[in-house]
Backbone as a ProteinNet text record, in pm:
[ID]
protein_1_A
[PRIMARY]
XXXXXXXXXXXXXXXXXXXXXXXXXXXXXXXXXXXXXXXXXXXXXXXXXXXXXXXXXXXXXXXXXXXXXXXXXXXXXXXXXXXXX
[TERTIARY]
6198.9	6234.3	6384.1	6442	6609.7	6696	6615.2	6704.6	6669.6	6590.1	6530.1	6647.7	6679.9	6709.1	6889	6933.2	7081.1	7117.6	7002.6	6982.4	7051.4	6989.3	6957.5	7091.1	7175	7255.1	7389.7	7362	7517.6	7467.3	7347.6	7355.6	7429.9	7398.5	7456.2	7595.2	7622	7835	7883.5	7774.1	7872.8	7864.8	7716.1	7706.2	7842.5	7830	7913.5	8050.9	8095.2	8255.2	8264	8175.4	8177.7	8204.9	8157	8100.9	8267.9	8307.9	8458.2	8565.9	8529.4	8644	8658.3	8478.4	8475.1	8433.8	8367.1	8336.4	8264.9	8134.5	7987.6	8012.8	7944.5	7927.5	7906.7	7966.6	7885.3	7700.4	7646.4	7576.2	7417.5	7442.9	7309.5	7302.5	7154.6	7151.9	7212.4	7193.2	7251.1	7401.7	7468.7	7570	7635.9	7586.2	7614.2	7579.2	7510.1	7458	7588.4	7605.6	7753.3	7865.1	7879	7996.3	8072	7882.4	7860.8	7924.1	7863	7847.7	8053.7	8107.4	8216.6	8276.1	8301.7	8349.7	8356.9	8215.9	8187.3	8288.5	8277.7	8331.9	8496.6	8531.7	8715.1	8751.2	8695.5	8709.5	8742.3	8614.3	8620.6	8744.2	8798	8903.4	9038.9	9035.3	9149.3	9179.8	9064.8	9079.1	9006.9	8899.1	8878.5	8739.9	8646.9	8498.4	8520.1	8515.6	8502.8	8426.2	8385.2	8344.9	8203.8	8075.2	7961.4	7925.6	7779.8	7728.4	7596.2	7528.2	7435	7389.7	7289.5	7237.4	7341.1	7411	7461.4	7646.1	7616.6	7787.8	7874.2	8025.6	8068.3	8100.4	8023.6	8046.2	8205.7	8281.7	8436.9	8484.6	8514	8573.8	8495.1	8380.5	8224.9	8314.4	8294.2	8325.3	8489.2	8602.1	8728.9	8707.3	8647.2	8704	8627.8	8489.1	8439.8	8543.6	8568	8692.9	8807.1	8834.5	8992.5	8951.1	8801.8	8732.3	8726.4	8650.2	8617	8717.4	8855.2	8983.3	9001	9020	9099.6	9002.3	8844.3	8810.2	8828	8818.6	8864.9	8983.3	9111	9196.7	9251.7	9129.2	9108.3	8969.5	8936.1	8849.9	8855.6	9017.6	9073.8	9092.3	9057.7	9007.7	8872.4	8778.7	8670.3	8564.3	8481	8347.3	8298.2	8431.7	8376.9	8473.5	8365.5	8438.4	8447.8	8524.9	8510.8	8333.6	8350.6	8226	8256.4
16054	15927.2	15902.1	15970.4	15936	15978.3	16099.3	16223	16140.6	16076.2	16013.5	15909	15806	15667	15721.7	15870.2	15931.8	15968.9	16034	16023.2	15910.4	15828.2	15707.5	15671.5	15624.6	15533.8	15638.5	15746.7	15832.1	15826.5	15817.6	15859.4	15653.6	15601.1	15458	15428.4	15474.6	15534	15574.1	15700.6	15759.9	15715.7	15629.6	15575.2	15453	15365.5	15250.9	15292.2	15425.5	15479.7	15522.4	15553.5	15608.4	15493.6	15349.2	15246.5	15176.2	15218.6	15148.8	15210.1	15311.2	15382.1	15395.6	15351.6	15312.2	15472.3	15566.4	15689.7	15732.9	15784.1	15864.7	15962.8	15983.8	16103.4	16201.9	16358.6	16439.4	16495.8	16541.9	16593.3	16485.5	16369.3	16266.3	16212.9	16193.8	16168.9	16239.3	16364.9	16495.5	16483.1	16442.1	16409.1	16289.6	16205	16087.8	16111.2	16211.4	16185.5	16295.4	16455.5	16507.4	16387.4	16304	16217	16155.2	16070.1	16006.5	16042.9	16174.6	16306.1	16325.4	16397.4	16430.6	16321.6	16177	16072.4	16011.2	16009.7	15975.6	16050.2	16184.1	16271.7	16230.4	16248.1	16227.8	16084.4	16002.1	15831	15812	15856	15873.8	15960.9	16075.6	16149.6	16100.2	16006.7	15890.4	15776	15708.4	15577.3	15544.9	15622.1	15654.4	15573.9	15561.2	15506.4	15369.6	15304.9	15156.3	15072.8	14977.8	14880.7	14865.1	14829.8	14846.3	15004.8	15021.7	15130.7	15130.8	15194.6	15210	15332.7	15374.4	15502.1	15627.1	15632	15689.3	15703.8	15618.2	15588.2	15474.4	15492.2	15385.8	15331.2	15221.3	15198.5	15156.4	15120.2	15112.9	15254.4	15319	15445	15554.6	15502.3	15623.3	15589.7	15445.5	15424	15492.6	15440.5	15461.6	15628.5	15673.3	15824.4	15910.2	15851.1	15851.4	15871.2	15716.3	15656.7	15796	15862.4	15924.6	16074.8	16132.3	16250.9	16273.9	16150.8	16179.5	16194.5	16083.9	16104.8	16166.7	16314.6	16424.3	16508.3	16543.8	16602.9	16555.8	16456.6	16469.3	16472.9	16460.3	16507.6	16679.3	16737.5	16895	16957.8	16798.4	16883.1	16860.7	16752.6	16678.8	16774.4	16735.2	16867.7	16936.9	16940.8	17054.9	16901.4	16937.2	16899.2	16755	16655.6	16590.6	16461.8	16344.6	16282.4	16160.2	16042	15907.7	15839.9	15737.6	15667.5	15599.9
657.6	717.7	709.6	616.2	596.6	703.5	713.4	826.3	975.4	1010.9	1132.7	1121.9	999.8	994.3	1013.8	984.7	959.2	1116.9	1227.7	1329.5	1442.9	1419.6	1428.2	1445.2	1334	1288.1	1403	1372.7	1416.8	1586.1	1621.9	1769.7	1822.9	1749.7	1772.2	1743.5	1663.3	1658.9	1771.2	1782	1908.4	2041	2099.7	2147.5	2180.1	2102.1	2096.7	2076.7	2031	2080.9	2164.4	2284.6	2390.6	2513.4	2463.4	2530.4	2510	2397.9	2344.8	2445.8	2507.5	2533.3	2650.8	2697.4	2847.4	2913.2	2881.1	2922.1	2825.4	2897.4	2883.8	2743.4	2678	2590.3	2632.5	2671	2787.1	2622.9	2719.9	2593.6	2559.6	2661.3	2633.1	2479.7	2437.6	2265	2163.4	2243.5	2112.7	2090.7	2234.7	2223.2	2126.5	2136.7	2049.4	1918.2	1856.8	1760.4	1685.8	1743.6	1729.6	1706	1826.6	1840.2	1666.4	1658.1	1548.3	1428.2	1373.4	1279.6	1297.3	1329.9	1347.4	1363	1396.7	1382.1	1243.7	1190.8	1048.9	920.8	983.1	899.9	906.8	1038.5	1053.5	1027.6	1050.2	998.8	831.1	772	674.6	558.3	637.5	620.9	608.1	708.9	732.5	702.5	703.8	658.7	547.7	472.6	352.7	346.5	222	207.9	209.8	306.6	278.3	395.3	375.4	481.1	405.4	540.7	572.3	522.2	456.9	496.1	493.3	688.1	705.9	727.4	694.3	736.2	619	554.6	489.1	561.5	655.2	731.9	707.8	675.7	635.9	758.1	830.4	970	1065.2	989	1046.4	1045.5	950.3	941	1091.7	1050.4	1155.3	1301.8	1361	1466	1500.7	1407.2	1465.6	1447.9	1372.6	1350.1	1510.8	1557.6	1650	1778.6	1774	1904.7	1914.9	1841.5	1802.3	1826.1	1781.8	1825.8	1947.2	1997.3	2168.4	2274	2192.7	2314.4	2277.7	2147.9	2176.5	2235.7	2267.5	2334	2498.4	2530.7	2634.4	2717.6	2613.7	2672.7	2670.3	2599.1	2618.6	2724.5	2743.3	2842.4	3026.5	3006.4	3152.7	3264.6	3346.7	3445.5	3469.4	3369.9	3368.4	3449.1	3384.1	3471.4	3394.2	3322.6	3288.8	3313.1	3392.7	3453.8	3404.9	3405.5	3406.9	3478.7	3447.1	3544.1	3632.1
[MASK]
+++++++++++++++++++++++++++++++++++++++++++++++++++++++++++++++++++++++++++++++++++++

């Protein structure tokens, strides 16, 4: 049930940094839930353990580290097959 509720919490990070930034996650759920996961991780890296924590995410760090992942993938992926909405 943890791994479902860890699921969960990161596909809604990446979700809602995707929604912040105004462009799609490519990748659907799986995508957001990566987003999440690798956001959590680099947030945390940077701005360190603090805030809220749900699902085993410190939810400020999850989101900005999120926000800061996705624009550098997409400004490595500008051009290819992935577009604005």
């Amino acid at each position: 049930m943890d791994l479902l509720w860890v699921l969960i919490v990161g596909g809604l990070i990446g979700w809602l940094s995707g929604n912040l930034i105004g462009r799609d996650v490519p990748g659907g759920v799986i995508g957001n839930i990566v987003a999440g996961f690798i956001g959590s991780w680099l947030g945390t890296e940077l701005l360190g353990a603090r805030g809220p924590v749900l699902g085993g995410f410190h939810i400020i760090p999850a989101i900005v580290g999120a926000i800061i992942a996705l624009l550098i993938f997409f400004a490595l992926a500008r051009g290819g097959a992935f577009r604005r909405r």
